[in-house]
Amino acid sequence: MIEAADITEDAFLGGQLRLKQKRSGHRAGHDAILLAAATDALAGDRVVDFGAGVGTAGLALARRVAGIRLSLVEIDPELAELARGNAAANAIAAETIVLDVTAEAQAFASNGLSPDSVDVVLMNPPFNDPARHRGSPDRARHTAHVATEETLHAWVHAARRILRSNGVLTLIWRADGIADVLAALSRGFGSLSILPVHGEAGRPAIRVLVRAVKGGRAPTRLLPGLMLNDESRLSKSKVTEILEGRAALPLVEP
């Protein structure tokens, strides 16, 4: 049980989404909102958010695209409980599943996530390189941020298993790990769209957002970079619209 004093309530999407989260440990931020803005979904689609935490990305997507059938998958029971409460508090229909994304297929099926049954998966896996990143002593924060050598491949494999043919996977990863992303997606995915995200103009990208299609065969597209703090690519007002959930990123097909 989480004590009330250990919980904050924070506004996202310009106040359209209010989420309770732990005061310490992993905190929701721009990565989750950008992931939601990059995710392609339609009303009626079955959408699964891997590593949902308190539900930020999945609930932000549901706020933009009404009528999706959303499942929030989270390994930490306390975070899953917060996600469940956040969905209810924001009047968003979503089921919350306590499950390790790296679990075997049977565990997924037992939770209603059978092979070839999902239209869209979005995910923000732990992505910091343990060789270069000093992990937090807070266990939950460490789990949320630091990847093992197998993390990305395991998460992509799980997404590939539950997605139907032509289903869409959207993920966010650190930009200097783009080679790992391409390697993980090389089996079973194609039609990639890649959007670099820069904190500042003139500086290397800090994140990549990637859209991939199960069984896709179209050429890979490298999109113009998103500059969070510069007007050279997207105007400041456009970035604000994206972070407030009033606009989608170019990875979302018209």
C-alpha positions as a Python dict, from the first residue, in 0.01 Angstrom:
ca = {
    (1, 'M'): (0, 0, 0),
    (2, 'I'): (138, 340, -101),
    (3, 'E'): (99, 614, 159),
    (4, 'A'): (-91, 923, 45),
    (5, 'A'): (206, 1140, 137),
    (6, 'D'): (417, 948, -115),
    (7, 'I'): (184, 1033, -405),
    (8, 'T'): (161, 1343, -621),
    (9, 'E'): (-111, 1436, -869),
    (10, 'D'): (24, 1597, -1185),
    (11, 'A'): (-131, 1751, -1495),
    (12, 'F'): (-41, 1637, -1847),
    (13, 'L'): (-168, 1731, -2192),
    (14, 'G'): (-228, 2088, -2081),
    (15, 'G'): (-449, 1967, -1796),
    (16, 'Q'): (-656, 1722, -2003),
    (17, 'L'): (-504, 1431, -1812),
    (18, 'R'): (-439, 1422, -1437),
    (19, 'L'): (-226, 1137, -1306),
    (20, 'K'): (-128, 1019, -963),
    (21, 'Q'): (226, 888, -938),
    (22, 'K'): (489, 814, -679),
    (23, 'R'): (679, 1111, -545),
    (24, 'S'): (1005, 914, -575),
    (25, 'G'): (1123, 660, -832),
    (26, 'H'): (1039, 678, -1202),
    (27, 'R'): (835, 989, -1289),
    (28, 'A'): (633, 1036, -1607),
    (29, 'G'): (759, 1300, -1848),
    (30, 'H'): (799, 1405, -2211),
    (31, 'D'): (904, 1058, -2333),
    (32, 'A'): (564, 906, -2256),
    (33, 'I'): (375, 1199, -2408),
    (34, 'L'): (587, 1190, -2725),
    (35, 'L'): (532, 815, -2751),
    (36, 'A'): (156, 867, -2734),
    (37, 'A'): (174, 1142, -2996),
    (38, 'A'): (371, 910, -3228),
    (39, 'T'): (132, 616, -3199),
    (40, 'D'): (-105, 540, -3485),
    (41, 'A'): (-444, 406, -3370),
    (42, 'L'): (-809, 417, -3469),
    (43, 'A'): (-1132, 384, -3273),
    (44, 'G'): (-1200, 15, -3213),
    (45, 'D'): (-833, -87, -3224),
    (46, 'R'): (-701, -310, -2950),
    (47, 'V'): (-403, -122, -2807),
    (48, 'V'): (-150, -250, -2553),
    (49, 'D'): (91, -27, -2361),
    (50, 'F'): (397, -228, -2249),
    (51, 'G'): (566, -109, -1930),
    (52, 'A'): (280, 132, -1874),
    (53, 'G'): (390, 259, -1532),
    (54, 'V'): (105, 477, -1404),
    (55, 'G'): (-53, 469, -1751),
    (56, 'T'): (82, 793, -1895),
    (57, 'A'): (141, 698, -2260),
    (58, 'G'): (-159, 471, -2302),
    (59, 'L'): (-399, 712, -2133),
    (60, 'A'): (-259, 1007, -2331),
    (61, 'L'): (-322, 811, -2652),
    (62, 'A'): (-676, 727, -2538),
    (63, 'R'): (-738, 1095, -2471),
    (64, 'R'): (-639, 1176, -2832),
    (65, 'V'): (-807, 875, -2998),
    (66, 'A'): (-1145, 798, -2847),
    (67, 'G'): (-1281, 444, -2860),
    (68, 'I'): (-960, 239, -2848),
    (69, 'R'): (-965, -81, -2643),
    (70, 'L'): (-671, -17, -2413),
    (71, 'S'): (-468, -258, -2199),
    (72, 'L'): (-197, -125, -1965),
    (73, 'V'): (72, -388, -1894),
    (74, 'E'): (296, -320, -1594),
    (75, 'I'): (522, -548, -1385),
    (76, 'D'): (504, -343, -1063),
    (77, 'P'): (174, -406, -877),
    (78, 'E'): (183, -66, -706),
    (79, 'L'): (228, 120, -1033),
    (80, 'A'): (-40, -96, -1194),
    (81, 'E'): (-280, 0, -916),
    (82, 'L'): (-205, 367, -973),
    (83, 'A'): (-262, 316, -1348),
    (84, 'R'): (-598, 155, -1276),
    (85, 'G'): (-699, 447, -1057),
    (86, 'N'): (-573, 701, -1310),
    (87, 'A'): (-783, 546, -1587),
    (88, 'A'): (-1093, 558, -1368),
    (89, 'A'): (-1026, 914, -1248),
    (90, 'N'): (-995, 1034, -1607),
    (91, 'A'): (-1302, 839, -1723),
    (92, 'I'): (-1096, 633, -1969),
    (93, 'A'): (-1187, 269, -2022),
    (94, 'A'): (-874, 56, -1978),
    (95, 'E'): (-782, -280, -1831),
    (96, 'T'): (-467, -304, -1621),
    (97, 'I'): (-260, -623, -1632),
    (98, 'V'): (21, -703, -1388),
    (99, 'L'): (265, -890, -1610),
    (100, 'D'): (634, -908, -1694),
    (101, 'V'): (673, -815, -2062),
    (102, 'T'): (945, -1081, -2092),
    (103, 'A'): (712, -1358, -1971),
    (104, 'E'): (632, -1662, -2183),
    (105, 'A'): (345, -1671, -2432),
    (106, 'Q'): (124, -1871, -2195),
    (107, 'A'): (137, -1597, -1932),
    (108, 'F'): (26, -1345, -2194),
    (109, 'A'): (-254, -1573, -2316),
    (110, 'S'): (-373, -1626, -1958),
    (111, 'N'): (-415, -1250, -1937),
    (112, 'G'): (-610, -1225, -2260),
    (113, 'L'): (-314, -1133, -2482),
    (114, 'S'): (-308, -1423, -2726),
    (115, 'P'): (-85, -1435, -3034),
    (116, 'D'): (-203, -1228, -3332),
    (117, 'S'): (-477, -1055, -3132),
    (118, 'V'): (-364, -692, -3100),
    (119, 'D'): (-371, -400, -3345),
    (120, 'V'): (-122, -163, -3180),
    (121, 'V'): (157, -192, -2923),
    (122, 'L'): (337, 111, -2781),
    (123, 'M'): (630, 86, -2546),
    (124, 'N'): (891, 285, -2359),
    (125, 'P'): (1129, 10, -2241),
    (126, 'P'): (1412, 70, -1993),
    (127, 'F'): (1684, 196, -2226),
    (128, 'N'): (1984, 332, -2036),
    (129, 'D'): (2305, 140, -2107),
    (130, 'P'): (2423, -19, -1778),
    (131, 'A'): (2785, 11, -1895),
    (132, 'R'): (2756, 391, -1911),
    (133, 'H'): (2470, 472, -1676),
    (134, 'R'): (2501, 455, -1301),
    (135, 'G'): (2176, 300, -1187),
    (136, 'S'): (1967, 452, -912),
    (137, 'P'): (1976, 284, -569),
    (138, 'D'): (1595, 304, -582),
    (139, 'R'): (1503, -41, -714),
    (140, 'A'): (1188, 67, -896),
    (141, 'R'): (1366, 359, -1062),
    (142, 'H'): (1656, 133, -1165),
    (143, 'T'): (1416, -122, -1318),
    (144, 'A'): (1234, 151, -1509),
    (145, 'H'): (1549, 307, -1657),
    (146, 'V'): (1832, 55, -1699),
    (147, 'A'): (1827, -205, -1976),
    (148, 'T'): (1997, -541, -1991),
    (149, 'E'): (2147, -670, -2316),
    (150, 'E'): (1825, -859, -2384),
    (151, 'T'): (1567, -598, -2285),
    (152, 'L'): (1489, -451, -2627),
    (153, 'H'): (1489, -784, -2809),
    (154, 'A'): (1263, -941, -2546),
    (155, 'W'): (1012, -655, -2556),
    (156, 'V'): (1005, -646, -2936),
    (157, 'H'): (961, -1025, -2945),
    (158, 'A'): (661, -999, -2711),
    (159, 'A'): (509, -727, -2927),
    (160, 'R'): (563, -929, -3244),
    (161, 'R'): (392, -1230, -3086),
    (162, 'I'): (70, -1053, -2987),
    (163, 'L'): (38, -821, -3288),
    (164, 'R'): (-177, -929, -3578),
    (165, 'S'): (-35, -919, -3932),
    (166, 'N'): (14, -553, -4031),
    (167, 'G'): (-22, -452, -3667),
    (168, 'V'): (182, -149, -3560),
    (169, 'L'): (454, -117, -3296),
    (170, 'T'): (566, 226, -3178),
    (171, 'L'): (860, 266, -2942),
    (172, 'I'): (1092, 527, -2799),
    (173, 'W'): (1462, 459, -2736),
    (174, 'R'): (1782, 655, -2678),
    (175, 'A'): (1917, 790, -3006),
    (176, 'D'): (2266, 642, -2971),
    (177, 'G'): (2106, 297, -2956),
    (178, 'I'): (1939, 318, -3298),
    (179, 'A'): (2150, 26, -3426),
    (180, 'D'): (2006, -192, -3149),
    (181, 'V'): (1653, -86, -3245),
    (182, 'L'): (1708, -173, -3611),
    (183, 'A'): (1856, -510, -3515),
    (184, 'A'): (1565, -592, -3285),
    (185, 'L'): (1311, -499, -3553),
    (186, 'S'): (1489, -685, -3834),
    (187, 'R'): (1297, -1003, -3756),
    (188, 'G'): (931, -975, -3844),
    (189, 'F'): (896, -597, -3883),
    (190, 'G'): (930, -359, -4173),
    (191, 'S'): (791, -32, -4313),
    (192, 'L'): (988, 158, -4049),
    (193, 'S'): (943, 530, -3986),
    (194, 'I'): (1210, 691, -3768),
    (195, 'L'): (1180, 1031, -3603),
    (196, 'P'): (1490, 1171, -3425),
    (197, 'V'): (1413, 1393, -3124),
    (198, 'H'): (1658, 1671, -3038),
    (199, 'G'): (1661, 1861, -2713),
    (200, 'E'): (1821, 2159, -2888),
    (201, 'A'): (1897, 2256, -3246),
    (202, 'G'): (2255, 2187, -3348),
    (203, 'R'): (2292, 1911, -3091),
    (204, 'P'): (2276, 1534, -3152),
    (205, 'A'): (1939, 1365, -3115),
    (206, 'I'): (1860, 1238, -2765),
    (207, 'R'): (1575, 1001, -2856),
    (208, 'V'): (1433, 818, -3154),
    (209, 'L'): (1068, 739, -3204),
    (210, 'V'): (1013, 440, -3432),
    (211, 'R'): (698, 310, -3597),
    (212, 'A'): (721, -46, -3736),
    (213, 'V'): (468, -271, -3908),
    (214, 'K'): (453, -645, -3847),
    (215, 'G'): (524, -799, -4187),
    (216, 'G'): (565, -456, -4347),
    (217, 'R'): (764, -430, -4669),
    (218, 'A'): (773, -58, -4747),
    (219, 'P'): (1108, 126, -4749),
    (220, 'T'): (1233, 278, -4424),
    (221, 'R'): (1158, 650, -4382),
    (222, 'L'): (1387, 882, -4186),
    (223, 'L'): (1177, 1185, -4094),
    (224, 'P'): (1297, 1540, -4024),
    (225, 'G'): (1402, 1573, -3662),
    (226, 'L'): (1177, 1714, -3391),
    (227, 'M'): (1346, 2007, -3214),
    (228, 'L'): (1191, 2042, -2872),
    (229, 'N'): (1348, 2381, -2802),
    (230, 'D'): (1390, 2532, -3147),
    (231, 'E'): (1165, 2661, -3423),
    (232, 'S'): (1372, 2546, -3721),
    (233, 'R'): (1163, 2233, -3789),
    (234, 'L'): (837, 2266, -3600),
    (235, 'S'): (724, 2593, -3453),
    (236, 'K'): (722, 2633, -3076),
    (237, 'S'): (343, 2644, -3089),
    (238, 'K'): (339, 2312, -3279),
    (239, 'V'): (558, 2144, -3015),
    (240, 'T'): (324, 2280, -2748),
    (241, 'E'): (26, 2135, -2936),
    (242, 'I'): (196, 1794, -2944),
    (243, 'L'): (281, 1797, -2572),
    (244, 'E'): (-73, 1908, -2490),
    (245, 'G'): (-226, 1627, -2695),
    (246, 'R'): (-379, 1856, -2959),
    (247, 'A'): (-160, 1729, -3244),
    (248, 'A'): (13, 1407, -3347),
    (249, 'L'): (368, 1352, -3467),
    (250, 'P'): (448, 1275, -3835),
    (251, 'L'): (476, 902, -3759),
    (252, 'V'): (95, 890, -3740),
    (253, 'E'): (-27, 822, -4090),
    (254, 'P'): (-308, 1045, -4223),
}
